[in-house]
C-alpha positions as CSV (number, residue, x, y, z in Angstrom):
1,R,0.0,0.0,0.0
2,V,1.3,3.5,-0.9
3,L,1.2,6.0,1.9
4,G,1.8,9.1,-0.2
5,A,4.3,11.9,-0.2
6,E,2.7,13.8,2.7
7,H,2.3,10.8,5.0
8,V,4.2,11.1,8.3
9,E,6.0,7.8,7.7
10,T,7.1,8.9,4.2
11,L,8.4,12.1,5.6
12,T,10.2,10.4,8.4
13,T,11.8,7.9,6.1
14,T,12.9,10.7,3.7
15,M,14.4,12.6,6.7
16,D,16.2,9.4,7.8
17,I,17.7,9.1,4.3
18,G,18.9,12.7,4.7
19,S,20.5,11.8,8.0
20,T,22.2,8.8,6.5
21,L,23.6,10.9,3.7
22,Q,24.8,13.5,6.2
23,S,26.6,10.8,8.2
24,Q,28.3,9.8,4.9
25,A,29.5,13.4,4.4
26,K,27.1,13.9,1.5
27,Y,26.0,17.2,2.8
28,Q,24.6,18.7,-0.4
29,E,22.4,15.7,-1.0
30,S,21.2,15.7,2.6
31,E,20.5,19.4,2.5
32,A,18.3,18.9,-0.6
33,L,16.3,16.2,1.0
34,Y,15.9,18.1,4.3
35,R,14.6,21.2,2.3
36,E,12.2,19.0,0.4
37,V,10.8,17.4,3.6
38,I,10.6,20.8,5.4
39,G,8.6,22.2,2.5
40,V,6.0,19.4,2.8
41,Q,6.1,19.5,6.6
42,Q,5.4,23.2,6.7
43,R,2.5,22.8,4.4
44,V,1.0,19.7,6.2
45,F,1.9,20.3,9.9
46,G,3.0,24.0,10.0
47,A,6.3,25.7,10.5
48,E,6.3,25.3,14.3
49,H,5.3,21.6,14.5
50,P,7.9,19.6,16.4
51,F,8.5,17.4,13.3
52,T,9.2,20.4,11.1
53,I,11.5,21.9,13.8
54,H,13.4,18.6,14.1
55,T,14.0,18.4,10.4
56,S,15.1,22.0,10.3
57,C,17.7,21.2,13.0
58,N,19.1,18.5,10.8
59,L,19.3,21.0,8.0
60,C,21.3,23.3,10.2
61,G,23.8,20.6,10.7
62,A,24.1,20.0,7.0
63,L,24.6,23.7,6.4
64,Y,27.2,23.9,9.1
65,E,29.2,21.0,7.6
66,Q,29.2,22.8,4.2
67,K,30.6,26.0,6.0
68,K,27.3,27.8,5.3
69,Y,27.7,29.4,8.7
70,G,25.5,32.5,8.2
71,E,22.4,30.5,7.1
72,A,23.0,27.8,9.7
73,E,23.2,30.4,12.5
74,T,20.1,32.3,11.3
75,R,18.1,29.1,11.1
76,C,19.3,27.9,14.5
77,R,18.3,31.1,16.1
78,E,14.9,30.9,14.5
79,L,14.5,27.3,15.6
80,L,15.5,28.1,19.2
81,A,12.8,30.8,19.3
82,A,10.3,28.3,17.8
83,F,11.2,25.7,20.4
84,R,10.7,28.1,23.2
85,R,7.3,29.1,21.8
86,V,6.2,25.5,21.2
87,L,7.7,23.7,24.1
88,G,8.2,26.5,26.6
89,A,11.4,28.1,27.9
90,E,11.8,25.6,30.7
91,H,11.7,22.5,28.4
């Protein structure tokens, strides 16, 4: 049975592939997959859903490894603010 591109299991598996690529130092490929998943997650779950935030954190790591420090820092700061809004400052 096909779950579809927007199903949570499909998104999770795609994110896992991105993580695997990242662990193999295939940072550009992992970045592309993370961006693809984030686009769907934002549309389906919203930008501040924990799944979306988690994938965005992975993207930050891929950006950092490619020495894209400015974008990585900007995204990380945005994610920290989102985590605080969603989970609370004490989490």
